[in-house]
Short mmCIF file of C-alpha atoms in Angstrom, two decimals:
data_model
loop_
_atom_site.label_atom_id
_atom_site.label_comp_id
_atom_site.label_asym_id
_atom_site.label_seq_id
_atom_site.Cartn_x
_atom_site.Cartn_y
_atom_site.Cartn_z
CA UNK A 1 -38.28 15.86 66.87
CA UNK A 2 -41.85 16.23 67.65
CA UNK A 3 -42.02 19.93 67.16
CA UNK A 4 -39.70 19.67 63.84
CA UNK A 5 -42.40 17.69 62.28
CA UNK A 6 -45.16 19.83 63.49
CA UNK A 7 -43.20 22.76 62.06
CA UNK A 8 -42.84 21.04 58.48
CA UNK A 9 -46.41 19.91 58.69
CA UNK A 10 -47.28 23.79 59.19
CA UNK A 11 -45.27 24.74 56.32
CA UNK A 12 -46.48 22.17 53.93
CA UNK A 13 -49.89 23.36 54.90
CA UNK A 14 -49.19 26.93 54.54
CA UNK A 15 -47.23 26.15 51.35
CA UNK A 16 -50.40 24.58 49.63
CA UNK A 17 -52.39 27.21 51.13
CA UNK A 18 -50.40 30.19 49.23
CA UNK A 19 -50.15 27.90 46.15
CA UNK A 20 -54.45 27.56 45.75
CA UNK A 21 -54.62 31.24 47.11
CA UNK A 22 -52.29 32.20 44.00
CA UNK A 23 -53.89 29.94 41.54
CA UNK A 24 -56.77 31.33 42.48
CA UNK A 25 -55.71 35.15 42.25
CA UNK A 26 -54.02 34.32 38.73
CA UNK A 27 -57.47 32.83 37.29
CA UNK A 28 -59.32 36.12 38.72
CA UNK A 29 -56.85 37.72 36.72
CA UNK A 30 -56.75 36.02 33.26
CA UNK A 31 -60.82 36.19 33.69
CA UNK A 32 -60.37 40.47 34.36
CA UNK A 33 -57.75 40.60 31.51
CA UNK A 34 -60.05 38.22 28.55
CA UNK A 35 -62.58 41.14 29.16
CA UNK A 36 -59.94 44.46 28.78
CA UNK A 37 -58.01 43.19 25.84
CA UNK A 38 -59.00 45.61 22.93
CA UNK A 39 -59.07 44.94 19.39
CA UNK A 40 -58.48 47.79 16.67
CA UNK A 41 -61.07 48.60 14.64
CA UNK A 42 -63.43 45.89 14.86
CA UNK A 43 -64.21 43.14 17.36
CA UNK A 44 -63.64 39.21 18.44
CA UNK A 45 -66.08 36.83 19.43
CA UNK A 46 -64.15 35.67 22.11
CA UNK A 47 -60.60 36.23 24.27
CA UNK A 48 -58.67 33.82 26.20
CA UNK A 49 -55.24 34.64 28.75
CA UNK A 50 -52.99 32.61 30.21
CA UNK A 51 -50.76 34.04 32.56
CA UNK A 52 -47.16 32.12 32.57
CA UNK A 53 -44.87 31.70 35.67
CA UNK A 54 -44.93 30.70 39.16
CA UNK A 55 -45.93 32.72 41.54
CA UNK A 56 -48.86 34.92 40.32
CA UNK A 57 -48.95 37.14 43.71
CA UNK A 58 -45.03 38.24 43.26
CA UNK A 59 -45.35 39.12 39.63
CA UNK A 60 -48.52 40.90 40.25
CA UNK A 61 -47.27 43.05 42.92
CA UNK A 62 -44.06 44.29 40.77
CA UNK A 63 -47.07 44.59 37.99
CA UNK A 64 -44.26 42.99 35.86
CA UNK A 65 -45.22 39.37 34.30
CA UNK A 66 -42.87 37.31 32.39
CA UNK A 67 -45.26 35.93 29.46
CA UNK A 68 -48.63 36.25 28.63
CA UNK A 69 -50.21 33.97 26.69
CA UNK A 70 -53.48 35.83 24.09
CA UNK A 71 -55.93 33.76 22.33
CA UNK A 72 -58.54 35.52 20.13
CA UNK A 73 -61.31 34.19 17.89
CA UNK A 74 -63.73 35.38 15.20
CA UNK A 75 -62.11 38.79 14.80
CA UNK A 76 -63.97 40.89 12.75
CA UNK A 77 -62.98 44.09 10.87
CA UNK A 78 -63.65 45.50 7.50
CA UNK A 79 -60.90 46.29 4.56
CA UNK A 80 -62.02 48.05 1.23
CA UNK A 81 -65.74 48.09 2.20
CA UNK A 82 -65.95 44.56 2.62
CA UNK A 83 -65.75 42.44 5.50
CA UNK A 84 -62.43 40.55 6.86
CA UNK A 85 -62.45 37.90 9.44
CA UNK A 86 -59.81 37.09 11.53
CA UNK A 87 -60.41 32.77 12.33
CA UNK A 88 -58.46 32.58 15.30
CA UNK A 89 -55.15 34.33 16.65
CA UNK A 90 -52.66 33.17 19.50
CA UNK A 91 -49.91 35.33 20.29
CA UNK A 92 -46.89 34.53 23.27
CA UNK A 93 -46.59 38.56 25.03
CA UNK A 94 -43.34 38.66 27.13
CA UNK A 95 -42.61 41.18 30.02
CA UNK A 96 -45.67 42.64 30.24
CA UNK A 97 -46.04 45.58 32.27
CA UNK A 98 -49.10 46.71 33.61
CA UNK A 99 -50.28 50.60 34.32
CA UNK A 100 -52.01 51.83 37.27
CA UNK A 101 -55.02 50.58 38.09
CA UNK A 102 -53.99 47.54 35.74
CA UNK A 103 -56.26 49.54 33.25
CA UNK A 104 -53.91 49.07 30.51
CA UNK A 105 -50.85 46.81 29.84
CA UNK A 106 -48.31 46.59 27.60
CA UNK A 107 -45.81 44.08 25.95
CA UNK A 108 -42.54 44.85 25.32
CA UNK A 109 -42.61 42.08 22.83
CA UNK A 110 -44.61 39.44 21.05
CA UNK A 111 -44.53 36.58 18.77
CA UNK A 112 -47.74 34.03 17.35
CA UNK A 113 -49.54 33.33 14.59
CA UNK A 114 -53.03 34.00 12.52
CA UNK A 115 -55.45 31.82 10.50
CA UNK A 116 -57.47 33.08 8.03
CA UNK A 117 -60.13 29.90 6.18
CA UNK A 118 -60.58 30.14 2.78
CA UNK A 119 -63.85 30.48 3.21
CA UNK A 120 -63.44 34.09 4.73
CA UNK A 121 -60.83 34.98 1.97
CA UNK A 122 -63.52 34.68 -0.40
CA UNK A 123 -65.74 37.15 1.48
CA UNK A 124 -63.09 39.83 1.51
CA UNK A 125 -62.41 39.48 -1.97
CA UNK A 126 -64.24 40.64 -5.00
CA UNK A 127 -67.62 39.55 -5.81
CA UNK A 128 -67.60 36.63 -8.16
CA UNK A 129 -64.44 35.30 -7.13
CA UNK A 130 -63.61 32.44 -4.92
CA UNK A 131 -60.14 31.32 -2.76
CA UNK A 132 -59.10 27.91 -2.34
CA UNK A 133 -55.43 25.99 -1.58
CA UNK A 134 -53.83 25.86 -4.32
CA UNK A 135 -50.31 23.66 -4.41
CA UNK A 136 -46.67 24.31 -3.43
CA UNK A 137 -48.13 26.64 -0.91
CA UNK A 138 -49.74 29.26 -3.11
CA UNK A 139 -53.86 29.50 -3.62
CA UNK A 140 -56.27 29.08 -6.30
CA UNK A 141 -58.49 32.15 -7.20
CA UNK A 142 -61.48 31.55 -9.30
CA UNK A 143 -62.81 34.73 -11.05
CA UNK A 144 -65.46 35.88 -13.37
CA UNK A 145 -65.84 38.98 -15.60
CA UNK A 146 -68.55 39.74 -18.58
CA UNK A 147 -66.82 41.55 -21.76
CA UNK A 148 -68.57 42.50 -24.70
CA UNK A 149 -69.88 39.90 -27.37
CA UNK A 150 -68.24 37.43 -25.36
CA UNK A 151 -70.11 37.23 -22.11
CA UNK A 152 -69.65 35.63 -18.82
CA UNK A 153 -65.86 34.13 -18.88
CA UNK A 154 -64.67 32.72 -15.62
CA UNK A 155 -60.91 31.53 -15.22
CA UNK A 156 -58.84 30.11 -12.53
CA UNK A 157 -55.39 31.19 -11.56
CA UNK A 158 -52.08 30.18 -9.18
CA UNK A 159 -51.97 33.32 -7.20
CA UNK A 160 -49.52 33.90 -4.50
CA UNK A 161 -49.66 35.34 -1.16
CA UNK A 162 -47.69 37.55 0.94
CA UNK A 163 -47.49 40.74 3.21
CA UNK A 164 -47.09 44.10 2.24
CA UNK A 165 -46.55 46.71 4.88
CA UNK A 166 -47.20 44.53 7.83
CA UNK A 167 -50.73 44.77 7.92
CA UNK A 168 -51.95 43.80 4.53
CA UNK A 169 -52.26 40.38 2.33
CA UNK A 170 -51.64 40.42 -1.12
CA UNK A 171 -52.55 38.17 -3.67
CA UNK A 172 -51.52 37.49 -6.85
CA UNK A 173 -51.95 35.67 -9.91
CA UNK A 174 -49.12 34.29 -11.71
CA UNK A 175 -50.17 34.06 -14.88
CA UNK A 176 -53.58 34.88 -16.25
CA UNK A 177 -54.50 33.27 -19.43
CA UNK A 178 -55.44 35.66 -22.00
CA UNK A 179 -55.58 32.97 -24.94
CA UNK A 180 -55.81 35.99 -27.76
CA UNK A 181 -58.24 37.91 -26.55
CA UNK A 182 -57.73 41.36 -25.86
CA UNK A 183 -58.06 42.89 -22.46
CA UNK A 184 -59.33 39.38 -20.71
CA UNK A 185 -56.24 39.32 -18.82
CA UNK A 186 -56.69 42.70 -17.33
CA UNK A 187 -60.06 41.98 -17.08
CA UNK A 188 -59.54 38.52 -14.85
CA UNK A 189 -56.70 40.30 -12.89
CA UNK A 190 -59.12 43.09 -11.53
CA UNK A 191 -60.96 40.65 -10.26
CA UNK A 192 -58.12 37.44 -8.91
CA UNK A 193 -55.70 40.42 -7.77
CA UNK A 194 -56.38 42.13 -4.30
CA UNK A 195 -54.95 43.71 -1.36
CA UNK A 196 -56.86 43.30 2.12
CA UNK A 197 -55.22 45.59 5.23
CA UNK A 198 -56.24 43.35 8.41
CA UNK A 199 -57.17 45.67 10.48
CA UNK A 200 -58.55 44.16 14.18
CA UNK A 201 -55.55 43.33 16.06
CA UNK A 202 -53.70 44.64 18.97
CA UNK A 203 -51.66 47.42 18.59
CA UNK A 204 -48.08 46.76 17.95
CA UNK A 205 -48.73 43.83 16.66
CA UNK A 206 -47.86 43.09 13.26
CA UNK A 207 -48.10 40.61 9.88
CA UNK A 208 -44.79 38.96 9.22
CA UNK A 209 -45.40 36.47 6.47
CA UNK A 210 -47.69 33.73 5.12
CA UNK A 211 -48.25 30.63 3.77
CA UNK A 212 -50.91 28.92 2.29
CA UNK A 213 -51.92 25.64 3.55
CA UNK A 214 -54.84 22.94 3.36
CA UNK A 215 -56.70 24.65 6.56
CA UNK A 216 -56.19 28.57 5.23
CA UNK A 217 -53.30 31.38 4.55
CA UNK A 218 -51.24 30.98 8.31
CA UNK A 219 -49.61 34.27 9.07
CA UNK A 220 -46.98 34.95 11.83
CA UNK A 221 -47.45 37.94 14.03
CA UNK A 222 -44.83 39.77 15.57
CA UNK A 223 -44.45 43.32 17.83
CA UNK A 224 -43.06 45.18 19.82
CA UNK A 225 -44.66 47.94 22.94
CA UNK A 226 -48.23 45.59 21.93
CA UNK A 227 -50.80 47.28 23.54
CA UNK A 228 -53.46 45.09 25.49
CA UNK A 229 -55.65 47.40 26.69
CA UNK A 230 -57.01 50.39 26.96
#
């Protein structure tokens, strides 16, 4: 009986031993993976990994991992000469397989979701126009235009969102006002109605839809084959 415990109290000690010597290899490893991760076209202030599943050490040596978890903030990129900022991104990668050398990685799929503030929808639109929430999850876009004899004329409009392509946001006013006068409707659309391409992610990854809420425009990201780095 004496030995049996001393056996179990060996094990339990060896157990916890290979349990902090893979939490420690898996937090090496998110640390070595925040700094490969690419971005297309532009760059992110900062990158985050979680690596799911239990343990690290078996999943490493198959270079096979179950889920992946990405978080990405402040990605910047530009879209029709003007700047487009990503506010933060978290996307769930799942089986993940990694290349030699672990110098790039790839997931066979992925699912998450973006936030872009209103505040940042107004810099990658046109000048003189602003983005705000609107109601029943559309925005409000504020534009002005100067026609002549008239002047400065600024009107605000219901516009909806969506995705087009799977890498751009439209938006779009419902109805512009034109109250008589000819060509302000044209006029205020040039302005209120824009495509942006959000260029910036990972490859494979892709825009789904959107909605506009109080915080910003939420889009869900999907892909398949994402590439994490290269």
């Amino acid at each position: 009986m004496r030995a049996l415990r001393i056996l179990l109290v060996i094990a339990v000690v060896l157990g916890g031993l290979f349990v902090v010597a893979d939490r420690i290899a898996v937090n090496m490893a998110e640390s070595e993976a925040s700094d490969r991760i690419k971005v297309q076209e532009g760059s992110a202030d900062s990158t985050d990994v979680s690596i799911k599943g239990f343990p690290f050490l078996t999943q490493a040596l198959s270079k096979e991992f179950d889920e992946v978890e990405i978080k990405l903030t402040g990605i910047e990129t530009r879209a029709a000469g003007r700047p487009v900022r990503i506010d933060e991104m978290t996307a769930d990668l799942f089986d993940v397989r990694v290349g030699e050398g672990y110098s790039t990685a790839t997931a066979e799929r992925a699912e998450g979701t973006a936030r872009i503030t209103y505040a940042d929808l107004t810099k990658a639109a046109d000048d003189d126009v602003t983005v705000a929430y609107g109601e029943n999850g559309k925005v409000k876009v504020t534009g002005s235009v100067t026609l002549p004899l008239l002047g400065k004329i600024t009107r605000s409009v219901v516009s909806t969102v969506s995705i087009v392509g799977g890498d751009t946001i439209r938006v779009r006013a419902v109805k512009v006002p034109g109250e008589g006068i000819p060509g302000l409707e044209g006029e205020i659309r040039k302005k209120t109605d824009f495509d942006r391409k959000l260029g910036g992610l990972p490859a494979g990854l892709m825009l789904e839809k959107v909605e506009a809420t109080p915080e910003g425009v939420a889009i869900t990201v999907t892909g398949k084959d994402v590439s994490l780095a290269g």
